[in-house]
XYZ file of N, CA and C in Angstrom:
843
model
N 35.860 -8.997 9.029
C 35.512 -7.699 9.605
C 36.453 -6.638 9.067
N 35.901 -5.515 8.604
C 36.730 -4.446 8.075
C 37.230 -3.566 9.201
N 38.450 -3.043 9.049
C 39.012 -2.154 10.054
C 38.664 -0.718 9.723
N 38.521 0.081 10.759
C 38.137 1.487 10.562
C 39.358 2.318 10.197
N 39.217 3.259 9.247
C 40.323 4.157 8.921
C 40.493 5.277 9.931
N 39.602 5.341 10.934
C 39.637 6.414 11.906
C 40.299 5.926 13.191
N 41.011 6.819 13.864
C 41.685 6.445 15.097
C 40.694 6.207 16.220
N 40.139 7.290 16.758
C 39.147 7.204 17.837
C 37.786 6.963 17.206
N 37.539 5.710 16.794
C 36.356 5.397 15.990
C 35.166 5.026 16.865
N 33.993 5.281 16.319
C 32.729 4.909 16.954
C 31.701 4.736 15.850
N 30.476 4.377 16.250
C 29.411 4.118 15.289
C 28.143 4.832 15.751
N 27.529 5.573 14.829
C 26.232 6.192 15.069
C 25.173 5.307 14.428
N 24.209 4.846 15.239
C 23.162 3.955 14.746
C 21.889 4.750 14.454
N 21.364 4.557 13.248
C 20.136 5.227 12.828
C 19.101 4.180 12.437
N 17.900 4.336 12.965
C 16.785 3.467 12.577
C 15.998 4.204 11.490
N 16.053 3.691 10.265
C 15.404 4.334 9.128
C 14.126 3.572 8.803
N 13.004 4.099 9.279
C 11.716 3.438 9.112
C 10.646 4.483 8.883
N 9.645 4.134 8.086
C 8.551 5.045 7.823
C 7.564 4.425 6.857
N 6.399 5.051 6.698
C 5.417 4.514 5.736
C 5.993 4.410 4.328
N 6.799 5.419 3.923
C 7.393 5.432 2.589
C 8.855 5.853 2.686
N 9.677 5.234 1.832
C 11.068 5.635 1.675
C 11.392 5.613 0.188
N 12.386 6.400 -0.228
C 12.806 6.419 -1.627
C 14.287 6.769 -1.677
N 15.102 5.827 -2.138
C 16.552 5.997 -2.148
C 17.065 5.898 -3.580
N 16.897 6.969 -4.330
C 17.337 6.983 -5.717
C 18.829 7.226 -5.826
N 19.442 6.680 -6.885
C 20.856 6.956 -7.115
C 21.124 7.424 -8.552
N 20.427 6.840 -9.523
C 20.654 7.237 -10.914
C 19.374 7.694 -11.593
N 18.326 7.916 -10.846
C 17.044 8.305 -11.426
C 17.083 9.761 -11.878
N 16.537 10.035 -13.043
C 16.466 11.399 -13.556
C 15.145 11.606 -14.283
N 14.807 12.864 -14.490
C 13.669 13.272 -15.295
C 12.359 12.687 -14.763
N 11.580 12.034 -15.611
C 10.206 11.671 -15.241
C 10.055 10.269 -14.662
N 11.140 9.540 -14.510
C 11.070 8.222 -13.891
C 12.032 8.206 -12.701
N 11.480 8.158 -11.499
C 12.281 8.202 -10.282
C 12.175 6.864 -9.556
N 13.261 6.107 -9.600
C 13.267 4.783 -8.993
C 13.851 4.843 -7.587
N 13.867 3.702 -6.919
C 14.464 3.610 -5.592
C 15.286 2.340 -5.509
N 16.398 2.424 -4.815
C 17.165 1.217 -4.524
C 16.490 0.477 -3.369
N 16.777 -0.817 -3.217
C 16.133 -1.578 -2.137
C 16.666 -1.264 -0.757
N 17.788 -0.540 -0.665
C 18.354 -0.163 0.629
C 18.792 1.302 0.582
N 18.935 1.947 1.735
C 19.359 3.350 1.758
C 20.727 3.553 1.109
N 20.868 4.636 0.373
C 22.132 4.988 -0.243
C 22.964 5.829 0.718
N 24.266 5.865 0.463
C 25.121 6.688 1.309
C 24.794 8.158 1.111
N 24.485 8.557 -0.127
C 24.131 9.955 -0.368
C 22.871 10.334 0.389
N 21.892 9.407 0.483
C 20.672 9.689 1.221
C 20.909 9.827 2.710
N 21.744 8.951 3.275
C 22.029 9.010 4.705
C 22.852 10.258 5.037
N 23.861 10.555 4.203
C 24.657 11.765 4.425
C 23.773 13.006 4.277
N 22.835 12.967 3.323
C 21.915 14.083 3.164
C 21.052 14.296 4.388
N 20.593 13.201 5.000
C 19.809 13.311 6.232
C 20.635 13.946 7.343
N 21.898 13.514 7.476
C 22.767 14.066 8.514
C 23.076 15.543 8.247
N 23.264 15.886 6.967
C 23.537 17.287 6.623
C 22.329 18.160 6.924
N 21.126 17.656 6.630
C 19.914 18.415 6.929
C 19.750 18.601 8.432
N 20.007 17.543 9.190
C 19.902 17.649 10.646
C 20.872 18.679 11.190
N 22.049 18.800 10.550
C 23.073 19.741 11.000
C 22.810 21.166 10.533
N 21.769 21.374 9.706
C 21.442 22.710 9.239
C 22.303 23.195 8.094
N 22.867 22.282 7.322
C 23.739 22.682 6.222
C 22.932 23.026 4.976
N 23.420 24.018 4.249
C 22.840 24.358 2.953
C 23.366 23.382 1.910
N 22.670 23.279 0.784
C 23.093 22.356 -0.270
C 24.483 22.693 -0.802
N 24.850 23.972 -0.728
C 26.145 24.383 -1.261
C 27.290 24.170 -0.272
N 26.993 23.801 0.969
C 28.037 23.650 1.986
C 28.920 22.439 1.705
N 30.125 22.474 2.246
C 31.097 21.398 2.046
C 30.664 20.116 2.769
N 31.028 18.986 2.165
C 30.755 17.673 2.753
C 32.057 16.952 3.092
N 33.146 17.703 3.212
C 34.448 17.093 3.405
C 34.540 16.249 4.671
N 33.796 16.613 5.712
C 33.842 15.851 6.958
C 32.833 14.715 6.988
N 31.837 14.741 6.096
C 30.794 13.708 6.102
C 31.044 12.605 5.079
N 31.548 12.959 3.905
C 31.758 11.967 2.851
C 32.694 10.829 3.271
N 33.763 11.084 4.063
C 34.653 9.974 4.451
C 34.047 8.993 5.443
N 32.932 9.338 6.100
C 32.301 8.402 7.031
C 31.899 7.138 6.282
N 32.040 5.989 6.931
C 31.674 4.729 6.282
C 30.282 4.307 6.728
N 29.621 3.537 5.867
C 28.217 3.183 6.102
C 27.990 1.687 5.976
N 27.249 1.153 6.927
C 26.755 -0.213 6.848
C 25.246 -0.185 7.032
N 24.515 -1.002 6.268
C 23.056 -1.006 6.332
C 22.562 -2.428 6.518
N 21.668 -2.598 7.484
C 21.030 -3.897 7.736
C 19.561 -3.812 7.373
N 19.068 -4.817 6.668
C 17.665 -4.841 6.245
C 16.865 -5.618 7.280
N 16.188 -4.911 8.176
C 15.361 -5.578 9.180
C 13.993 -5.932 8.625
N 13.478 -5.111 7.728
C 12.199 -5.379 7.065
C 12.264 -4.773 5.662
N 12.315 -5.605 4.610
C 12.538 -5.072 3.262
C 11.400 -4.224 2.725
N 10.200 -4.406 3.246
C 9.063 -3.652 2.733
C 8.643 -4.145 1.356
N 7.821 -3.364 0.688
C 7.344 -3.709 -0.654
C 7.434 -2.480 -1.548
N 7.458 -2.709 -2.854
C 7.634 -1.633 -3.814
C 6.291 -1.016 -4.187
N 6.226 0.308 -4.173
C 5.029 1.051 -4.559
C 5.338 1.870 -5.805
N 4.490 1.757 -6.822
C 4.606 2.568 -8.034
C 3.538 3.646 -7.983
N 3.965 4.905 -7.987
C 3.036 6.024 -7.855
C 3.009 6.834 -9.144
N 1.812 7.246 -9.536
C 1.597 7.997 -10.769
C 1.423 9.471 -10.451
N 2.197 10.346 -11.116
C 2.149 11.786 -10.862
C 1.891 12.545 -12.162
N 1.202 13.664 -12.038
C 1.169 14.653 -13.121
C 1.644 15.977 -12.539
N 2.396 16.727 -13.336
C 2.966 17.989 -12.889
C 2.557 19.083 -13.869
N 2.064 20.207 -13.334
C 1.707 21.340 -14.185
C 1.939 22.631 -13.410
N 1.994 23.739 -14.115
C 2.186 25.060 -13.508
C 0.814 25.630 -13.154
N 0.621 25.997 -11.884
C -0.690 26.475 -11.438
C -1.103 27.771 -12.133
N -0.126 28.465 -12.738
C -0.432 29.704 -13.444
C -0.826 29.468 -14.898
N -0.798 28.203 -15.323
C -1.167 27.884 -16.692
C -0.054 28.079 -17.701
N 1.159 28.314 -17.235
C 2.282 28.533 -18.135
C 2.830 27.208 -18.664
N 3.452 27.224 -19.850
C 4.105 26.013 -20.361
C 5.229 25.586 -19.420
N 5.418 24.294 -19.295
C 6.457 23.778 -18.408
C 7.839 23.940 -19.025
N 8.874 24.101 -18.214
C 10.232 24.197 -18.752
C 10.776 22.811 -19.097
N 11.840 22.794 -19.876
C 12.505 21.545 -20.207
C 13.246 21.018 -18.978
N 13.566 19.726 -19.002
C 14.305 19.140 -17.889
C 15.753 19.612 -17.877
N 16.337 19.800 -19.060
C 17.722 20.229 -19.135
C 17.870 21.715 -18.851
N 19.104 22.110 -18.548
C 19.392 23.512 -18.259
C 20.509 24.002 -19.172
N 20.587 25.300 -19.335
C 21.644 25.908 -20.122
C 22.923 25.992 -19.300
N 23.985 26.500 -19.916
C 25.257 26.644 -19.211
C 25.131 27.584 -18.014
N 24.141 28.468 -18.049
C 23.911 29.393 -16.944
C 22.942 28.835 -15.903
N 22.542 27.576 -16.090
C 21.627 26.958 -15.131
C 20.187 27.361 -15.299
N 19.813 27.854 -16.494
C 18.445 28.308 -16.752
C 17.714 27.289 -17.619
N 16.507 26.922 -17.211
C 15.696 25.986 -17.982
C 14.970 26.710 -19.116
N 14.977 26.107 -20.281
C 14.270 26.670 -21.422
C 12.840 26.138 -21.441
N 11.896 26.889 -22.007
C 10.516 26.373 -22.110
C 10.437 25.239 -23.128
N 9.471 24.365 -22.925
C 9.285 23.252 -23.853
C 8.808 23.778 -25.204
N 9.227 23.101 -26.248
C 8.829 23.501 -27.602
C 8.581 22.234 -28.426
N 7.325 21.997 -28.873
C 6.136 22.820 -28.640
C 5.745 22.846 -27.154
N 4.961 23.827 -26.789
C 4.604 24.032 -25.384
C 3.924 22.800 -24.797
N 4.372 22.432 -23.600
C 3.811 21.282 -22.892
C 3.334 21.757 -21.527
N 2.065 21.472 -21.217
C 1.475 21.984 -19.983
C 1.372 20.940 -18.873
N 1.610 19.680 -19.203
C 1.521 18.628 -18.186
C 2.636 17.606 -18.398
N 3.349 17.312 -17.325
C 4.335 16.226 -17.326
C 3.714 15.021 -16.622
N 3.924 13.847 -17.169
C 3.530 12.601 -16.513
C 4.792 11.971 -15.941
N 4.805 11.711 -14.643
C 5.978 11.127 -14.000
C 5.590 9.857 -13.254
N 6.554 8.969 -13.138
C 6.383 7.722 -12.386
C 7.417 7.685 -11.282
N 6.957 7.468 -10.057
C 7.874 7.442 -8.928
C 7.664 6.165 -8.120
N 8.771 5.611 -7.650
C 8.747 4.369 -6.895
C 9.163 4.619 -5.451
N 8.517 3.900 -4.548
C 8.796 4.025 -3.120
C 8.881 2.629 -2.493
N 9.516 2.569 -1.331
C 9.472 1.382 -0.498
C 8.429 1.606 0.589
N 7.502 0.652 0.735
C 6.461 0.761 1.761
C 6.841 -0.067 2.984
N 6.701 0.531 4.153
C 6.845 -0.179 5.435
C 8.185 -0.895 5.580
N 9.240 -0.322 5.040
C 10.573 -0.897 5.194
C 11.230 -0.375 6.469
N 12.136 -1.184 7.032
C 12.876 -0.800 8.231
C 14.338 -1.176 8.031
N 15.225 -0.201 8.213
C 16.651 -0.429 8.062
C 17.389 0.053 9.305
N 18.512 -0.587 9.573
C 19.423 -0.117 10.614
C 20.698 0.337 9.903
N 21.004 1.625 10.005
C 22.195 2.178 9.369
C 23.248 2.432 10.434
N 24.475 1.970 10.168
C 25.600 2.176 11.066
C 26.601 3.091 10.377
N 26.732 4.306 10.887
C 27.649 5.305 10.323
C 28.891 5.330 11.205
N 30.035 4.966 10.639
C 31.276 4.871 11.409
C 32.204 6.031 11.081
N 32.898 6.531 12.113
C 33.821 7.632 11.913
C 34.384 8.110 13.238
N 35.031 9.282 13.242
C 35.591 9.827 14.476
C 34.494 10.071 15.520
N 34.780 9.735 16.749
C 33.761 9.805 17.797
C 33.228 11.220 18.002
N 34.102 12.232 17.957
C 33.631 13.594 18.187
C 32.692 14.057 17.081
N 32.966 13.629 15.839
C 32.080 13.976 14.724
C 30.720 13.312 14.904
N 30.729 12.043 15.300
C 29.471 11.311 15.450
C 28.648 11.827 16.623
N 29.300 12.248 17.693
C 28.560 12.823 18.812
C 27.865 14.111 18.391
N 28.526 14.907 17.563
C 27.905 16.126 17.046
C 26.718 15.792 16.156
N 26.863 14.752 15.325
C 25.769 14.348 14.449
C 24.616 13.742 15.242
N 24.930 13.012 16.307
C 23.874 12.456 17.157
C 23.014 13.575 17.731
N 23.646 14.619 18.224
C 22.896 15.761 18.777
C 22.055 16.414 17.678
N 22.623 16.504 16.466
C 21.890 17.129 15.372
C 20.661 16.310 14.990
N 20.786 14.994 14.954
C 19.644 14.146 14.583
C 18.549 14.232 15.646
N 18.949 14.342 16.902
C 17.953 14.448 17.982
C 17.332 15.850 18.031
N 18.029 16.854 17.486
C 17.525 18.237 17.455
C 17.758 18.802 16.051
N 17.065 18.277 15.040
C 17.369 18.636 13.645
C 17.041 20.087 13.316
N 17.918 20.694 12.526
C 17.694 22.067 12.065
C 16.658 22.104 10.952
N 16.668 21.105 10.080
C 15.694 20.970 8.999
C 14.947 19.652 9.177
N 13.722 19.543 8.650
C 12.979 18.280 8.753
C 13.762 17.119 8.115
N 13.740 15.974 8.769
C 14.436 14.804 8.264
C 13.545 14.050 7.281
N 14.169 13.397 6.304
C 13.415 12.660 5.293
C 14.179 11.411 4.903
N 13.441 10.396 4.512
C 14.017 9.121 4.093
C 14.164 9.111 2.572
N 15.108 9.896 2.089
C 15.388 9.940 0.657
C 14.703 11.084 -0.053
N 13.397 11.244 0.132
C 12.642 12.351 -0.464
C 11.926 13.120 0.633
N 11.650 14.388 0.353
C 11.008 15.230 1.367
C 9.638 14.705 1.769
N 8.980 13.981 0.878
C 7.642 13.465 1.169
C 7.677 12.201 2.019
N 8.862 11.801 2.498
C 9.004 10.550 3.250
C 9.571 10.818 4.643
N 8.742 11.293 5.584
C 9.239 11.530 6.940
C 9.471 10.213 7.678
N 10.449 10.167 8.575
C 10.715 8.939 9.335
C 9.833 8.830 10.562
N 9.653 7.608 11.023
C 9.011 7.381 12.314
C 10.084 7.393 13.399
N 9.656 7.543 14.629
C 10.587 7.586 15.760
C 10.733 6.198 16.379
N 11.890 5.930 16.994
C 13.061 6.797 17.071
C 13.938 6.672 15.829
N 14.601 7.759 15.449
C 15.558 7.715 14.346
C 16.953 7.415 14.880
N 17.343 8.081 15.942
C 18.697 7.938 16.488
C 18.709 6.911 17.615
N 19.585 5.920 17.506
C 19.741 4.899 18.544
C 21.027 5.097 19.339
N 21.725 6.210 19.097
C 22.902 6.533 19.892
C 24.216 6.178 19.238
N 25.288 6.550 19.924
C 26.658 6.284 19.468
C 27.225 5.119 20.273
N 27.843 4.173 19.581
C 28.438 3.000 20.227
C 29.941 2.992 19.988
N 30.692 2.625 21.008
C 32.147 2.527 20.875
C 32.516 1.138 20.368
N 32.248 0.916 19.100
C 32.540 -0.366 18.461
C 32.663 -0.123 16.970
N 32.800 -1.183 16.197
C 32.855 -1.031 14.745
C 31.481 -1.295 14.155
N 31.307 -0.955 12.876
C 29.993 -1.028 12.242
C 29.461 -2.454 12.191
N 30.302 -3.413 11.844
C 29.822 -4.785 11.713
C 29.364 -5.350 13.050
N 30.119 -5.069 14.106
C 29.712 -5.546 15.435
C 28.384 -4.924 15.847
N 28.223 -3.639 15.574
C 26.972 -2.962 15.920
C 25.809 -3.549 15.140
N 26.021 -3.859 13.871
C 24.947 -4.431 13.050
C 24.610 -5.853 13.487
N 25.573 -6.576 14.025
C 25.315 -7.943 14.514
C 24.612 -7.951 15.860
N 24.956 -7.017 16.729
C 24.514 -7.091 18.127
C 23.268 -6.272 18.427
N 22.939 -5.289 17.611
C 21.748 -4.472 17.876
C 20.494 -5.295 17.600
N 19.554 -5.343 18.530
C 18.340 -6.149 18.339
C 17.549 -5.751 17.101
N 16.827 -6.700 16.580
C 15.937 -6.548 15.428
C 14.990 -5.374 15.679
N 14.812 -4.495 14.688
C 14.074 -3.255 14.877
C 12.626 -3.290 14.368
N 12.106 -4.463 14.066
C 10.738 -4.540 13.555
C 9.740 -4.381 14.700
N 8.467 -4.251 14.346
C 7.429 -4.072 15.353
C 7.209 -5.356 16.158
N 6.538 -5.195 17.288
C 6.234 -6.360 18.124
C 5.371 -7.366 17.367
N 4.419 -6.860 16.581
C 3.547 -7.758 15.821
C 4.344 -8.548 14.788
N 5.298 -7.898 14.124
C 6.114 -8.595 13.128
C 6.976 -9.661 13.803
N 7.504 -9.360 14.980
C 8.299 -10.363 15.690
C 7.448 -11.544 16.121
N 6.220 -11.270 16.555
C 5.347 -12.364 16.973
C 4.944 -13.248 15.792
N 4.718 -12.635 14.613
C 4.416 -13.431 13.418
C 5.612 -14.312 13.043
N 6.812 -13.754 13.155
C 8.012 -14.530 12.848
C 8.159 -15.690 13.827
N 7.903 -15.436 15.123
C 8.021 -16.494 16.120
C 6.992 -17.589 15.880
N 5.765 -17.209 15.510
C 4.727 -18.212 15.250
C 5.114 -19.084 14.063
N 5.636 -18.471 12.997
C 6.069 -19.253 11.831
C 7.245 -20.162 12.197
N 8.164 -19.624 12.984
C 9.319 -20.403 13.418
C 8.889 -21.623 14.226
N 7.891 -21.448 15.126
C 7.413 -22.565 15.936
C 6.725 -23.616 15.071
N 5.929 -23.173 14.083
C 5.264 -24.135 13.192
C 6.281 -24.969 12.423
N 7.336 -24.313 11.925
C 8.338 -25.028 11.145
C 9.106 -26.036 11.979
N 9.256 -25.766 13.275
C 10.027 -26.649 14.145
C 9.154 -27.561 15.000
N 7.850 -27.319 14.991
C 6.997 -28.071 15.903
C 7.301 -27.756 17.346
N 7.703 -26.522 17.620
C 8.108 -26.127 18.964
C 6.907 -25.704 19.795
N 7.092 -25.692 21.106
C 6.037 -25.282 22.022
C 5.863 -23.764 21.983
N 4.711 -23.297 22.478
C 4.417 -21.863 22.478
C 5.366 -21.088 23.388
N 6.023 -21.772 24.314
C 6.939 -21.099 25.224
C 8.326 -20.901 24.620
N 8.552 -21.429 23.392
C 9.861 -21.310 22.752
C 9.915 -20.059 21.874
N 11.047 -19.405 21.890
C 11.236 -18.200 21.090
C 12.536 -18.311 20.297
N 12.551 -17.851 19.064
C 13.808 -17.826 18.306
C 14.728 -16.753 18.854
N 15.990 -17.068 19.030
C 16.935 -16.102 19.583
C 17.453 -15.145 18.528
N 17.557 -15.598 17.293
C 18.129 -14.758 16.249
C 17.302 -14.841 14.973
N 17.548 -13.888 14.096
C 16.921 -13.864 12.787
C 17.986 -13.438 11.786
N 17.912 -13.949 10.560
C 18.898 -13.616 9.538
C 18.474 -12.356 8.797
N 19.397 -11.399 8.690
C 19.131 -10.139 7.996
C 20.212 -9.870 6.959
N 19.805 -9.371 5.805
C 20.763 -8.987 4.769
C 21.489 -7.724 5.196
N 22.783 -7.659 4.897
C 23.617 -6.536 5.305
C 24.510 -6.115 4.141
N 24.699 -4.807 4.001
C 25.653 -4.258 3.042
C 26.602 -3.342 3.801
N 27.907 -3.624 3.737
C 28.898 -2.843 4.468
C 29.983 -2.366 3.513
N 30.520 -1.188 3.805
C 31.646 -0.695 3.017
C 32.867 -1.552 3.285
N 33.550 -1.929 2.210
C 34.718 -2.793 2.311
C 35.625 -2.509 1.124
N 36.867 -2.055 1.362
C 37.778 -1.775 0.242
C 38.001 -2.976 -0.657
N 37.774 -4.193 -0.115
C 37.942 -5.411 -0.907
C 36.598 -5.965 -1.386
N 35.530 -5.187 -1.230
C 34.209 -5.658 -1.618
C 34.097 -5.926 -3.109
N 33.148 -6.804 -3.465
C 33.007 -7.217 -4.865
C 31.913 -6.453 -5.604
N 31.359 -5.398 -4.988
C 30.346 -4.588 -5.656
C 30.731 -3.114 -5.518
N 30.326 -2.317 -6.499
C 30.656 -0.894 -6.503
C 29.373 -0.083 -6.595
N 29.223 0.908 -5.718
C 28.077 1.811 -5.728
C 28.554 3.238 -5.941
N 27.892 3.962 -6.804
C 28.243 5.348 -7.088
C 27.313 6.272 -6.300
N 27.491 6.307 -4.967
C 26.572 7.077 -4.122
C 27.268 7.841 -3.006
N 28.569 8.112 -3.169
C 29.283 8.922 -2.182
C 29.143 10.390 -2.585
N 28.426 11.197 -1.817
C 28.186 12.590 -2.232
C 29.434 13.456 -2.071
N 29.796 14.132 -3.136
C 30.883 15.102 -3.080
C 30.328 16.520 -3.001
N 29.133 16.713 -3.567
C 28.472 18.017 -3.496
C 26.990 17.843 -3.761
N 26.163 18.535 -2.947
C 24.716 18.565 -3.165
C 24.280 19.854 -3.863
N 25.229 20.678 -4.249
C 24.918 21.924 -4.936
C 24.113 21.613 -6.197
N 22.903 22.172 -6.347
C 22.068 21.845 -7.513
C 22.762 22.062 -8.855
N 23.733 23.000 -8.909
C 24.423 23.280 -10.165
C 25.694 22.453 -10.328
N 26.130 21.784 -9.243
C 27.375 21.011 -9.315
C 27.260 19.719 -8.523
N 26.172 19.025 -8.680
C 26.000 17.758 -7.977
C 27.009 16.745 -8.504
N 27.695 16.055 -7.596
C 28.669 15.056 -8.030
C 28.797 13.963 -6.983
N 29.143 12.759 -7.463
C 29.221 11.590 -6.592
C 30.446 10.759 -6.959
N 30.930 9.993 -6.005
C 32.069 9.109 -6.214
C 31.671 7.676 -5.909
N 32.534 6.732 -6.277
C 32.279 5.311 -6.060
C 32.750 4.868 -4.677
N 32.184 3.776 -4.221
C 32.679 3.076 -3.028
C 32.479 1.586 -3.242
N 33.323 0.790 -2.651
C 33.212 -0.662 -2.749
C 32.469 -1.182 -1.523
N 31.584 -2.143 -1.741
C 30.773 -2.705 -0.662
C 30.774 -4.229 -0.743
N 30.404 -4.828 0.360
C 30.274 -6.284 0.453
C 28.883 -6.609 0.979
N 28.234 -7.585 0.375
C 26.900 -8.018 0.797
C 27.027 -9.302 1.619
N 26.261 -9.378 2.704
C 26.379 -10.518 3.612
C 25.053 -10.746 4.317
N 25.012 -11.779 5.137
C 23.865 -12.066 5.998
C 24.363 -12.191 7.428
N 23.715 -11.492 8.375
C 24.079 -11.554 9.785
C 22.928 -12.170 10.576
N 23.282 -12.940 11.598
C 22.296 -13.416 12.571
C 22.228 -12.393 13.694
N 21.058 -11.785 13.886
C 20.928 -10.699 14.865
C 19.894 -11.081 15.921
N 20.010 -10.529 17.121
C 19.065 -10.864 18.193
C 17.641 -10.429 17.838
N 16.685 -11.312 18.110
C 15.288 -10.980 17.838
C 14.722 -10.019 18.878
N 15.306 -9.996 20.072
C 14.823 -9.087 21.108
C 13.664 -9.633 21.911
N 13.373 -10.933 21.797
C 12.286 -11.496 22.592
C 12.670 -11.536 24.060
N 11.727 -11.228 24.954
C 12.007 -11.367 26.392
C 12.104 -12.846 26.749
N 12.746 -13.139 27.855
C 12.901 -14.534 28.280
C 12.275 -14.714 29.661
N 10.946 -14.813 29.728
C 10.305 -15.018 31.035
C 10.635 -16.386 31.597
N 10.391 -16.553 32.896
C 10.678 -17.830 33.555
C 9.907 -18.946 32.875
N 10.592 -20.054 32.639
C 9.940 -21.201 32.018
C 9.962 -21.170 30.512
N 10.497 -20.103 29.886
C 10.565 -20.046 28.432
C 11.978 -20.355 27.979
N 12.124 -20.627 26.699
C 13.441 -20.933 26.151
C 13.643 -20.161 24.874
N 14.877 -19.762 24.619
C 15.225 -19.082 23.371
C 16.176 -19.964 22.596
N 15.874 -20.207 21.361
C 16.632 -21.147 20.549
C 17.055 -20.493 19.256
N 18.106 -21.030 18.664
C 18.570 -20.478 17.404
C 17.521 -20.645 16.322
N 17.518 -19.702 15.362
C 16.591 -19.766 14.243
C 16.981 -20.899 13.312
N 16.019 -21.449 12.528
C 16.336 -22.549 11.631
C 17.325 -22.142 10.557
N 17.466 -20.834 10.296
C 18.400 -20.404 9.271
C 19.824 -20.340 9.795
N 20.013 -20.413 11.142
C 21.342 -20.290 11.719
C 22.091 -21.605 11.598
N 23.352 -21.558 12.011
C 24.130 -22.775 12.033
C 25.132 -22.799 10.905
N 25.066 -23.834 10.086
C 26.061 -24.026 9.039
C 25.891 -23.066 7.885
N 24.794 -22.316 7.839
C 24.579 -21.385 6.747
C 23.550 -21.903 5.769
N 23.283 -21.119 4.740
C 22.249 -21.454 3.769
C 22.730 -22.513 2.792
N 21.967 -23.600 2.648
C 22.270 -24.654 1.680
C 21.130 -24.701 0.671
N 21.327 -24.193 -0.570
C 20.244 -24.122 -1.532
C 19.752 -25.489 -2.012
N 20.533 -26.549 -1.773
C 20.143 -27.875 -2.253
C 19.602 -28.785 -1.144
N 19.466 -28.230 0.081
C 19.042 -29.059 1.201
C 17.672 -29.675 0.967
N 16.719 -28.890 0.398
C 15.370 -29.394 0.196
C 15.326 -30.491 -0.877
N 16.353 -30.583 -1.694
C 16.396 -31.612 -2.739
C 17.056 -32.898 -2.242
N 17.592 -32.855 -1.009
C 18.231 -34.035 -0.455
C 19.614 -34.284 -1.010
N 20.241 -33.289 -1.603
C 21.589 -33.478 -2.165
C 22.658 -33.309 -1.091
């Protein structure tokens, strides 16, 4: 478990779910990709929009916040085909800009751009933003009463409700372990039915936990992501690195426990994943 660099620390929990999401980090020009999980720049951007900040405003109080993301439902990848043109019939400008930030027209003149954009369909994530409690309480109010429309990476990707799950007086990893699974009731029932078939369990049995992939900020982490926003200014966009650790957490499924029913650990729980178990090694 990583320790928080903040004294009076807390965690703001965000449920990031919607028909479409797009979390780009290095995409440019006519090919816009998405990472499989929300980026820190995307989450900080959502919080900045909720707070009513302009792109040129400082991020000094938001960039130091730490982020943990749990994958409750990975979704599927969508490849979308776009064409872009000027409704006035003018030639399109080049993608690059001059030192003064002015785009030059294409030469020879080009009237249509073909672009490819990728999205995540029906994905659900739990984001844990850790930092000073007073800062997070202010951000919680902003998310519940946003100044600008909220988006999951791109403006065309509005979130479903609820987005804000509140502020918890704990650390990010504990919050990601203890917060119930955020998938729909139908998805939980499908998981329970599959779990019962695999175990030969009765219909009254329910799995207590489910394994979810998690990515948390960790100074000793073995992976590096370049997604810490230093500025969203269109003329001076810049990002820094952060170290992260990838893991799997067993989280509560959230099934009710009526009289006469039982909740049991998932088949993935226990000693952990053994890739050679099916081979009898």
